[in-house]
Coordinates of C-alpha atoms in Angstrom, one line a residue:
M213 CA 39.8 -5.2 -16.2
K214 CA 37.2 -7.8 -15.2
E215 CA 33.7 -7.0 -16.4
K216 CA 31.1 -7.0 -13.7
K217 CA 28.0 -9.1 -14.1
P218 CA 24.6 -7.4 -13.8
L219 CA 22.8 -7.9 -10.5
G220 CA 20.1 -10.0 -12.0
E221 CA 22.5 -12.4 -13.6
Y222 CA 24.3 -12.9 -10.3
L223 CA 21.0 -13.7 -8.5
L224 CA 20.0 -16.1 -11.3
E225 CA 23.3 -18.0 -11.1
Q226 CA 22.9 -18.4 -7.3
G227 CA 19.3 -19.7 -7.7
L228 CA 17.9 -16.8 -5.6
I229 CA 15.4 -15.8 -8.3
T230 CA 13.8 -17.4 -11.3
K231 CA 14.1 -16.1 -14.9
E232 CA 10.4 -15.2 -14.8
Q233 CA 10.8 -13.2 -11.6
L234 CA 13.8 -11.3 -13.2
E235 CA 11.9 -10.5 -16.3
K236 CA 8.9 -9.1 -14.3
A237 CA 11.3 -7.0 -12.2
L238 CA 13.1 -5.7 -15.2
E239 CA 9.8 -4.8 -16.8
E240 CA 8.8 -2.8 -13.7
Q241 CA 12.2 -1.1 -13.7
K242 CA 11.7 0.1 -17.2
K243 CA 8.4 1.7 -16.2
T244 CA 9.4 3.2 -12.8
G245 CA 13.2 3.8 -13.0
A246 CA 13.6 2.2 -9.6
K247 CA 16.6 0.2 -8.6
L248 CA 16.4 -3.5 -9.6
G249 CA 17.4 -4.7 -6.1
Q250 CA 14.7 -2.6 -4.4
I251 CA 12.1 -4.0 -6.8
L252 CA 13.1 -7.6 -6.1
I253 CA 13.0 -6.9 -2.3
E254 CA 9.5 -5.2 -2.5
R255 CA 8.1 -8.1 -4.6
G256 CA 9.3 -10.5 -1.9
Y257 CA 11.6 -12.4 -4.3
V258 CA 14.7 -11.9 -2.2
K259 CA 15.9 -10.7 1.2
P260 CA 17.8 -7.4 1.6
E261 CA 20.8 -9.5 2.7
D262 CA 20.7 -11.4 -0.6
I263 CA 21.0 -8.2 -2.5
G264 CA 23.7 -7.0 -0.2
K265 CA 25.8 -10.1 -0.7
V266 CA 25.6 -9.9 -4.4
L267 CA 26.4 -6.2 -4.4
E268 CA 29.5 -7.2 -2.3
K269 CA 30.6 -9.5 -5.1
Q270 CA 29.9 -6.9 -7.8
S271 CA 31.8 -4.1 -6.0
E272 CA 34.3 -6.2 -4.1
I273 CA 33.5 -4.1 -1.1
P274 CA 32.1 -6.0 2.0
Y275 CA 28.4 -5.8 2.7
I276 CA 27.2 -5.0 6.2
S277 CA 23.7 -5.6 7.5
L278 CA 22.6 -2.5 9.5
A279 CA 20.0 -4.7 11.2
E280 CA 22.8 -6.6 12.9
V281 CA 25.3 -3.9 13.8
Q282 CA 25.2 -1.2 16.5
I283 CA 25.5 2.3 15.0
D284 CA 27.4 4.7 17.2
E285 CA 24.8 7.5 17.2
R286 CA 27.2 10.0 18.7
V287 CA 29.5 9.5 15.7
A288 CA 26.7 9.3 13.1
K289 CA 25.0 12.5 14.4
S290 CA 28.2 14.4 14.3
F291 CA 27.5 14.8 10.5
P292 CA 24.6 16.9 9.2
E293 CA 21.6 14.9 7.9
N294 CA 21.6 16.7 4.6
L295 CA 25.3 15.7 4.0
L296 CA 24.5 12.0 4.7
R297 CA 21.5 12.1 2.4
R298 CA 23.5 13.9 -0.4
Y299 CA 26.3 11.3 -0.4
K300 CA 24.1 8.4 0.7
F301 CA 26.4 7.1 3.5
I302 CA 25.9 6.2 7.2
P303 CA 28.8 6.6 9.7
I304 CA 28.8 3.5 11.8
K305 CA 31.7 3.9 14.3
R306 CA 35.3 5.1 14.8
E307 CA 37.8 2.4 15.6
S308 CA 41.5 3.0 16.1
G309 CA 41.2 6.4 14.3
V310 CA 39.4 4.9 11.3
L311 CA 35.8 5.9 10.5
H312 CA 33.7 3.0 9.4
I313 CA 31.0 4.1 6.9
A314 CA 28.2 2.2 5.0
V315 CA 27.5 3.5 1.5
V316 CA 24.7 2.8 -1.0
P317 CA 26.1 1.5 -4.4
P318 CA 27.1 2.3 -7.0
I319 CA 30.3 3.5 -5.4
D320 CA 31.5 6.8 -7.0
P321 CA 35.3 7.4 -6.4
V322 CA 34.7 11.2 -6.6
V323 CA 32.1 10.9 -3.8
I324 CA 34.4 8.7 -1.7
N325 CA 37.2 11.2 -2.0
E326 CA 34.8 14.0 -1.0
I327 CA 33.8 12.0 2.1
R328 CA 37.4 11.5 3.0
R329 CA 38.0 15.2 2.6
I330 CA 35.0 16.1 4.9
V331 CA 35.7 13.5 7.6
K332 CA 39.5 14.3 7.7
S333 CA 40.4 10.7 8.7
P334 CA 41.0 7.3 7.1
I335 CA 37.8 5.5 6.3
R336 CA 36.7 1.9 5.9
I337 CA 33.9 1.4 3.4
F338 CA 31.0 -1.1 3.6
I339 CA 28.0 -1.3 1.4
I340 CA 24.3 -1.3 2.3
T341 CA 21.0 -1.4 0.4
D342 CA 18.9 1.7 -0.3
K343 CA 16.2 0.5 2.1
E344 CA 18.7 0.1 4.9
F345 CA 20.0 3.6 4.3
N346 CA 16.5 5.1 4.5
Q347 CA 15.6 3.2 7.6
A348 CA 18.9 4.2 9.3
I349 CA 18.3 7.9 8.5
S350 CA 14.8 7.8 9.8
K351 CA 16.1 6.3 13.1
L352 CA 19.0 8.7 13.4
F353 CA 17.0 11.8 12.6
P354 CA 13.4 11.3 13.7
L355 CA 10.8 13.8 12.6
E356 CA 10.3 15.0 16.2
K357 CA 13.8 16.6 16.3
A358 CA 13.4 18.1 12.9
T359 CA 10.1 19.6 14.1
L360 CA 11.8 21.2 17.1
T361 CA 14.2 23.1 14.8
V362 CA 11.4 24.1 12.4
V363 CA 9.3 25.4 15.3
Q364 CA 12.2 27.5 16.6
D365 CA 12.8 28.9 13.1
F366 CA 9.0 29.6 12.8
Q367 CA 8.9 31.4 16.1
K368 CA 11.7 33.7 14.9
T369 CA 10.0 34.5 11.6
A370 CA 6.2 34.5 12.4
P371 CA 4.6 37.7 13.5
E372 CA 2.9 38.0 16.9
P373 CA -0.7 36.8 16.5
T374 CA -3.3 39.5 17.2
V375 CA -7.1 39.2 18.0
E376 CA -9.2 38.0 15.1
I377 CA -6.2 37.5 12.8
P378 CA -5.7 33.8 11.9
P379 CA -2.0 33.1 12.9
A380 CA -1.4 31.0 9.8
L381 CA -2.6 33.5 7.1
G382 CA 0.1 34.2 4.6
V383 CA 2.5 31.7 6.0
E384 CA 4.8 30.5 3.2
E385 CA 8.0 30.8 5.3
A386 CA 10.6 28.1 4.7
P387 CA 10.4 26.5 8.1
I388 CA 6.8 25.4 7.6
V389 CA 7.4 24.4 4.0
K390 CA 10.3 22.3 5.2
L391 CA 8.2 20.7 8.0
V392 CA 5.4 19.7 5.7
S393 CA 7.8 18.3 3.1
S394 CA 9.6 16.3 5.9
I395 CA 6.3 14.8 7.0
I396 CA 5.4 13.8 3.4
N397 CA 8.9 12.5 2.6
E398 CA 9.1 10.4 5.7
A399 CA 5.6 8.9 5.0
I400 CA 6.9 7.9 1.5
N401 CA 10.1 6.4 3.0
R402 CA 8.0 4.3 5.3
N403 CA 5.6 3.2 2.6
A404 CA 2.6 4.9 4.2
S405 CA -0.7 5.0 2.3
D406 CA -2.2 7.9 4.4
I407 CA -1.0 10.7 6.6
H408 CA -3.4 11.8 9.4
L409 CA -3.1 15.2 11.1
D410 CA -5.3 15.0 14.1
P411 CA -5.7 18.2 16.2
Q412 CA -5.7 17.7 20.0
E413 CA -6.3 20.1 22.9
K414 CA -2.6 21.0 23.3
E415 CA -0.9 19.7 20.2
M416 CA -1.5 18.1 16.7
K417 CA -0.8 14.4 16.3
V418 CA 0.8 13.1 13.1
R419 CA 0.0 9.5 12.3
Y420 CA 0.9 7.3 9.3
R421 CA -1.2 4.4 8.0
I422 CA 1.3 1.7 7.1
H423 CA 0.1 -1.6 5.7
G424 CA -3.4 -0.9 7.1
I425 CA -2.2 0.0 10.7
L426 CA -2.1 3.6 12.1
Y427 CA 1.1 4.5 13.9
D428 CA 1.8 7.6 16.0
I429 CA 4.8 9.3 14.5
M430 CA 5.2 12.7 16.1
T431 CA 3.3 15.7 17.6
I432 CA 3.3 19.2 16.3
P433 CA 3.1 22.1 18.8
K434 CA -0.3 23.9 18.9
E435 CA 1.2 27.2 17.8
V436 CA 2.4 25.7 14.4
Q437 CA -0.8 23.7 13.8
D438 CA -2.7 26.3 11.7
A439 CA 0.4 27.1 9.6
V440 CA 0.9 23.4 8.8
V441 CA -2.7 23.0 7.7
T442 CA -2.6 26.2 5.6
R443 CA 0.5 25.0 3.8
I444 CA -1.2 21.7 2.9
K445 CA -4.3 23.6 1.7
V446 CA -2.1 25.9 -0.4
I447 CA -0.3 23.1 -2.3
S448 CA -3.6 21.1 -2.8
G449 CA -5.7 24.0 -4.1
M450 CA -8.1 24.3 -1.1
D451 CA -9.7 27.4 0.4
I452 CA -7.4 28.5 3.3
A453 CA -10.1 30.8 4.7
E454 CA -12.7 28.0 5.1
K455 CA -12.0 26.1 8.3
R456 CA -15.3 24.5 9.2
R457 CA -16.8 22.9 6.0
P458 CA -15.4 19.7 4.6
Q459 CA -13.0 20.3 1.7
D460 CA -11.2 18.1 -0.8
G461 CA -8.0 18.9 -2.7
R462 CA -5.2 17.3 -4.7
A463 CA -1.6 17.9 -5.7
T464 CA 1.2 16.3 -7.6
Y465 CA 4.2 15.7 -5.4
R466 CA 7.7 14.7 -6.6
Y467 CA 10.1 12.9 -4.4
E468 CA 13.4 11.6 -5.7
N469 CA 12.5 9.7 -8.9
R470 CA 8.9 9.1 -8.0
V471 CA 5.7 11.1 -8.6
F472 CA 2.8 11.0 -6.2
D473 CA -0.8 12.1 -6.4
L474 CA -1.8 13.6 -3.0
R475 CA -5.6 13.4 -2.3
V476 CA -6.3 15.7 0.6
A477 CA -9.5 15.9 2.8
S478 CA -10.1 18.3 5.6
I479 CA -12.9 19.0 8.1
G480 CA -13.3 21.3 11.1
A481 CA -13.1 19.4 14.4
T482 CA -13.2 20.5 18.1
Y483 CA -9.6 21.5 18.4
G484 CA -9.0 22.7 14.8
E485 CA -9.0 21.2 11.3
M486 CA -8.4 17.5 10.8
V487 CA -6.5 16.6 7.6
V488 CA -5.9 13.3 5.9
I489 CA -3.6 13.0 2.9
R490 CA -3.8 9.9 0.7
L491 CA -0.5 9.1 -1.1
L492 CA -0.9 7.5 -4.5
D493 CA 2.4 6.5 -6.2
K494 CA 1.9 7.3 -9.9
T495 CA 5.1 5.5 -10.8
K496 CA 3.9 2.3 -9.2
V497 CA 3.3 -0.6 -11.6
L498 CA 0.1 -2.5 -11.5
I499 CA 0.2 -5.8 -9.6
E500 CA -0.1 -8.9 -11.8
L501 CA -3.1 -11.1 -11.0
D502 CA -0.8 -13.9 -9.8
R503 CA 0.8 -11.6 -7.2
L504 CA -2.4 -10.5 -5.5
G505 CA -2.3 -13.5 -3.2
M506 CA -4.9 -15.8 -4.6
S507 CA -4.4 -19.6 -4.3
D508 CA -3.8 -21.4 -7.6
Y509 CA -7.3 -22.7 -7.5
D510 CA -8.9 -19.2 -6.9
L511 CA -6.7 -17.6 -9.5
K512 CA -7.9 -20.0 -12.1
V513 CA -11.6 -19.4 -11.1
F514 CA -11.1 -15.6 -11.2
E515 CA -9.4 -15.7 -14.6
N516 CA -12.3 -17.7 -16.0
L517 CA -14.8 -15.2 -14.5
I518 CA -13.2 -12.2 -16.1
K519 CA -12.9 -13.9 -19.5
R520 CA -16.7 -14.2 -19.6
P521 CA -18.2 -12.0 -22.4
F522 CA -20.9 -10.5 -20.1
G523 CA -22.2 -10.5 -16.6
M524 CA -21.5 -8.7 -13.3
I525 CA -18.6 -9.4 -11.0
L526 CA -18.5 -7.8 -7.6
V527 CA -15.4 -7.4 -5.4
T528 CA -16.4 -6.9 -1.7
G529 CA -14.6 -6.0 1.5
P530 CA -14.1 -3.1 3.9
T531 CA -12.4 0.1 3.0
G532 CA -8.7 -0.4 2.4
S533 CA -8.9 -4.1 1.6
G534 CA -7.4 -3.9 -1.9
K535 CA -10.6 -4.0 -3.9
T536 CA -9.5 -1.3 -6.4
T537 CA -6.1 -3.0 -6.9
T538 CA -7.9 -6.3 -7.7
L539 CA -10.1 -4.6 -10.3
Y540 CA -7.2 -2.7 -11.9
S541 CA -5.2 -6.0 -12.1
A542 CA -8.2 -7.6 -13.8
L543 CA -8.6 -4.7 -16.3
N544 CA -4.8 -5.0 -17.1
V545 CA -5.4 -8.6 -18.2
L546 CA -8.5 -7.6 -20.2
N547 CA -6.9 -4.6 -21.8
K548 CA -6.7 -5.6 -25.5
P549 CA -6.9 -3.4 -28.7
E550 CA -10.1 -5.2 -29.8
V551 CA -12.1 -4.2 -26.7
N552 CA -13.4 -0.9 -25.5
I553 CA -13.0 -0.6 -21.7
I554 CA -14.5 2.4 -19.8
T555 CA -14.1 3.0 -16.1
L556 CA -16.1 5.3 -13.8
E557 CA -14.2 6.1 -10.7
D558 CA -14.1 8.3 -7.6
P559 CA -11.3 9.2 -7.8
V560 CA -9.2 7.9 -10.7
E561 CA -6.4 6.4 -8.7
Y562 CA -4.0 5.3 -11.4
A563 CA -3.8 6.0 -15.1
L564 CA -4.3 2.9 -17.2
P565 CA -3.0 3.3 -20.8
G566 CA -5.5 2.2 -23.5
I567 CA -8.5 2.5 -21.1
N568 CA -11.0 5.3 -21.0
Q569 CA -11.2 6.5 -17.4
I570 CA -13.8 8.9 -16.2
Q571 CA -14.0 10.6 -12.7
I572 CA -17.4 11.2 -11.3
Q573 CA -18.3 14.9 -10.7
P574 CA -21.5 15.1 -8.5
R575 CA -21.4 18.9 -8.7
I576 CA -22.2 18.8 -12.4
G577 CA -24.6 15.9 -12.1
I578 CA -22.2 13.1 -13.0
D579 CA -22.5 10.5 -10.2
F580 CA -22.1 6.7 -10.6
A581 CA -25.7 6.2 -11.8
A582 CA -25.8 9.1 -14.3
G583 CA -22.2 8.3 -15.5
L584 CA -23.1 4.7 -16.1
R585 CA -26.1 5.5 -18.1
N586 CA -24.0 7.7 -20.4
I587 CA -21.2 5.1 -20.7
L588 CA -23.8 2.6 -22.1
R589 CA -24.2 4.9 -25.1
L590 CA -20.4 4.8 -25.8
D591 CA -20.3 1.2 -27.1
P592 CA -18.3 -0.3 -24.3
N593 CA -17.4 -4.0 -24.1
I594 CA -16.1 -3.9 -20.5
I595 CA -17.2 -1.4 -17.8
M596 CA -15.6 -0.8 -14.4
V597 CA -17.7 1.1 -11.8
G598 CA -15.7 2.2 -8.8
E599 CA -18.5 1.4 -6.3
I600 CA -22.2 0.4 -6.3
R601 CA -23.5 2.7 -3.5
D602 CA -27.2 2.9 -4.3
T603 CA -30.2 1.1 -5.9
E604 CA -30.1 3.3 -9.0
T605 CA -26.5 2.4 -9.7
L606 CA -27.2 -1.3 -9.0
N607 CA -30.1 -1.4 -11.4
T608 CA -28.2 0.3 -14.2
S609 CA -25.2 -2.1 -13.5
I610 CA -27.6 -5.1 -13.8
E611 CA -29.0 -3.7 -17.0
A612 CA -25.5 -3.4 -18.4
A613 CA -24.6 -6.9 -17.5
L614 CA -27.9 -8.2 -19.1
T615 CA -27.3 -6.4 -22.3
G616 CA -24.0 -8.0 -23.3
H617 CA -21.4 -6.1 -21.2
L618 CA -18.9 -7.4 -18.7
L619 CA -19.3 -5.1 -15.6
L620 CA -16.9 -5.1 -12.7
S621 CA -17.5 -3.1 -9.5
T622 CA -16.9 -3.0 -5.7
F623 CA -19.6 -3.5 -3.0
H624 CA -19.6 -3.3 0.7
A625 CA -20.3 -6.7 2.3
N626 CA -18.6 -9.0 4.9
D627 CA -18.2 -12.0 2.6
S628 CA -19.4 -13.3 -0.8
A629 CA -22.6 -15.0 0.4
S630 CA -23.8 -12.0 2.5
A631 CA -23.2 -9.8 -0.6
I632 CA -26.1 -11.6 -2.3
A633 CA -28.4 -10.9 0.7
R634 CA -27.4 -7.2 0.6
L635 CA -28.3 -7.0 -3.1
V636 CA -31.7 -8.4 -2.3
Q637 CA -32.1 -6.0 0.6
M638 CA -31.5 -3.1 -1.8
G639 CA -34.8 -3.9 -3.4
V640 CA -33.7 -5.7 -6.6
E641 CA -35.7 -8.7 -7.7
P642 CA -33.9 -12.0 -7.0
F643 CA -34.3 -13.2 -10.6
L644 CA -32.5 -10.1 -11.9
I645 CA -29.6 -10.7 -9.5
A646 CA -29.5 -14.4 -10.5
S647 CA -29.5 -13.6 -14.2
S648 CA -26.8 -10.9 -14.1
L649 CA -24.4 -11.9 -11.4
I650 CA -21.6 -14.3 -12.4
G651 CA -19.2 -14.1 -9.4
I652 CA -18.4 -12.4 -6.1
V653 CA -14.9 -11.9 -4.7
A654 CA -14.6 -11.2 -1.0
Q655 CA -11.1 -10.1 0.1
R656 CA -9.0 -8.8 3.0
L657 CA -5.3 -7.6 3.2
V658 CA -2.9 -9.2 5.7
R659 CA 0.6 -8.1 6.5
T660 CA 3.4 -10.5 5.4
I661 CA 6.2 -11.6 7.7
C662 CA 9.5 -9.7 7.3
L663 CA 12.0 -12.0 5.5
S664 CA 14.9 -10.4 7.3
C665 CA 13.8 -11.3 10.8
K666 CA 11.5 -14.3 10.2
E667 CA 11.8 -17.0 12.8
E668 CA 9.9 -20.3 13.2
Y669 CA 8.2 -21.4 16.4
T670 CA 6.0 -24.2 17.7
P671 CA 2.4 -23.0 18.1
S672 CA 0.6 -23.4 21.4
P673 CA -2.4 -25.8 21.8
E674 CA -4.7 -22.7 21.8
E675 CA -3.3 -21.5 18.5
I676 CA -3.7 -25.0 17.0
E677 CA -7.3 -24.9 18.1
E678 CA -7.8 -21.4 16.7
L679 CA -6.6 -22.7 13.3
G680 CA -9.4 -25.3 13.4
L681 CA -6.9 -28.2 13.6
T682 CA -7.0 -31.3 15.7
K683 CA -4.2 -32.1 18.2
E684 CA -3.0 -34.8 15.8
E685 CA -3.0 -32.5 12.8
G686 CA -1.1 -29.8 14.7
K687 CA 1.5 -32.2 16.3
N688 CA 4.4 -31.5 13.9
I689 CA 3.4 -28.0 12.7
T690 CA 5.7 -25.0 13.0
L691 CA 4.6 -21.4 12.3
A692 CA 6.5 -18.2 11.7
R693 CA 6.7 -14.6 13.0
G694 CA 9.0 -11.6 12.6
K695 CA 11.3 -10.7 15.5
G696 CA 11.4 -7.1 14.4
C697 CA 14.4 -5.5 12.8
L698 CA 15.6 -2.2 11.1
F699 CA 14.3 -3.3 7.7
C700 CA 10.7 -3.7 9.0
N701 CA 10.8 -0.8 11.5
Y702 CA 10.7 -3.4 14.2
T703 CA 7.1 -4.4 13.4
G704 CA 8.0 -8.0 12.2
Y705 CA 6.1 -7.3 8.9
T706 CA 6.9 -5.9 5.5
G707 CA 4.3 -5.7 2.7
R708 CA 0.8 -7.1 2.4
T709 CA -0.9 -9.9 0.5
G710 CA -4.5 -10.6 -0.2
V711 CA -6.8 -13.2 1.3
F712 CA -9.7 -14.2 -1.0
E713 CA -13.0 -15.9 -1.1
I714 CA -14.5 -16.4 -4.6
L715 CA -18.1 -17.5 -5.1
R716 CA -19.1 -18.6 -8.6
V717 CA -22.8 -18.1 -9.4
T718 CA -23.4 -21.6 -10.8
K719 CA -26.7 -23.1 -11.8
N720 CA -27.3 -24.3 -8.2
I721 CA -26.5 -20.9 -6.7
R722 CA -28.7 -19.2 -9.2
S723 CA -31.6 -21.5 -8.2
L724 CA -31.0 -20.7 -4.5
I725 CA -31.0 -16.9 -5.2
N726 CA -34.3 -17.2 -7.2
S727 CA -35.9 -19.2 -4.3
G728 CA -34.9 -16.7 -1.6
A729 CA -32.5 -19.1 0.1
S730 CA -30.6 -18.0 3.3
I731 CA -27.0 -16.9 3.4
D732 CA -26.0 -20.2 5.1
E733 CA -27.7 -22.2 2.3
I734 CA -25.9 -20.3 -0.4
R735 CA -22.5 -20.5 1.5
N736 CA -22.8 -24.3 2.1
T737 CA -23.7 -25.0 -1.5
A738 CA -20.7 -22.8 -2.7
L739 CA -18.4 -24.8 -0.3
K740 CA -19.6 -28.1 -1.8
E741 CA -18.8 -26.7 -5.2
G742 CA -15.2 -25.9 -4.3
M743 CA -15.3 -22.4 -2.7
K744 CA -12.7 -21.7 0.0
T745 CA -13.7 -19.2 2.6
L746 CA -11.7 -16.2 3.8
F747 CA -10.7 -18.1 6.9
M748 CA -9.6 -21.2 5.0
N749 CA -7.4 -19.3 2.7
A750 CA -6.0 -17.2 5.5
R751 CA -5.2 -20.4 7.5
E752 CA -3.2 -21.6 4.5
K753 CA -1.1 -18.4 4.5
V754 CA -0.4 -19.0 8.2
L755 CA 0.6 -22.6 7.7
N756 CA 2.8 -21.6 4.8
K757 CA 4.5 -19.1 7.0
I758 CA 3.5 -16.1 4.9
T759 CA 1.6 -14.3 7.7
T760 CA 0.7 -14.8 11.4
I761 CA -2.2 -15.8 13.5
D762 CA -2.3 -12.3 15.0
E763 CA -2.9 -10.9 11.5
I764 CA -5.8 -13.3 10.8
R765 CA -7.3 -12.3 14.2
R766 CA -7.0 -8.6 13.2
V767 CA -8.7 -8.8 9.7
I768 CA -11.0 -11.8 9.8
A769 CA -13.6 -12.4 12.4
W770 CA -13.2 -15.9 13.7
E771 CA -16.9 -16.5 13.4
E772 CA -16.4 -16.3 9.6
S773 CA -14.7 -19.6 9.8

């Protein structure tokens, strides 16, 4: 019998990935247990079709791209959703009495025989990727229809509400448990970072934040709203009787072979309690510095900054711009046996082996400022403070940087130069800022174009102008965009990458800070010394067909150019 080559070996032979990419993906697979093909797709190394074609060679079963075929929904929906999920197959169509099905490898003969027994007809087998299977299931069995069934079940089991008795009290019935699990599972399948449950006058709206954008997913009938909120409160350890005051909770949630930390926040609103659930994948591997999205030049600058023995490095940007990910990636590089690294976070998002992580607890007096003062007595070499929010934390951070520690933190500012102005506005003497600060990283996250439906086009004169190019420079330029397909949920985008602006505090910049120079003076000097602005780096990503002009408009103000 001919021995089958491993997937990675096939991809290497065909020149679809490099040896280094394979090694990184295999390392991630060891830590997470995820399928190698899925890791390679999520890292942007290959297209789903590339994996499918290799799986075809491995299994000697033809690959079919679900993005390019029309699934007969009448045929597909004649099978229960739980059956399709259990055996991981999608019925595509019936043709001349033969049922065409798409199956996720590896192909198990026992499973295939069981499918034959269930469908009671000849079958023709194709293979698909895991991602395509999940997307097809989501499209065939949307949450709205599942909700209708759950509501009907709930109406049969729930008691009639009476005056002054909260209708959700004591609700642990299977229908609500199933609904909440379905909402969370679907969010995970769609790579959502947050789930929003927003109460309206006549219904509750469910929205997912995917790659920074909020999407309406479904609505929940008003009569089930309280039961859903109560279920979420129960699993996250919150007070189900308190409906007005803000509450925070957390829970560990397992889905397939992944473990998630759920961070839940609730508050009473006009039409009921509003709930937001943050999904943190605990099995997710830290992103290497060279995969954050920095240009080669910026990567070298940043690596040199974090290798400095002392000083303060600030990462700035709005909420959800990837600041914590950048700090974690930096700590991962610095994490050596010979150094003591301590972090102070709110909350601790991911466990970093070999690093001492502390979560702030304001209720017992451990905020960022107090925690930082205590950390300084624990002989640290490197300190990471989750966020500098007030003058006290800023002063203590500067003290740490001036006394031989490397301190990394996040800070809210629009760009690197304006961060310096904000520090001064917080009441710190310019000479202290100039003496302690060694670098500022401003960043944003932009969505990347889906590889499966990427198409090139000739930009309009207006777009060329928006990119800051002359007519001559834009004459032979082509850009890219995603048409929208099953793989990207018809958005044209999959995944995100960072856009960066790194300001080094050089001798000249230090002099400008001490003299009270304006933001423009600091920015212009930094540009002369090699700094690339957010806009300049974003434009490079558009010209390199990584992202689109629409994305740059969304996350970067054009005046920043």
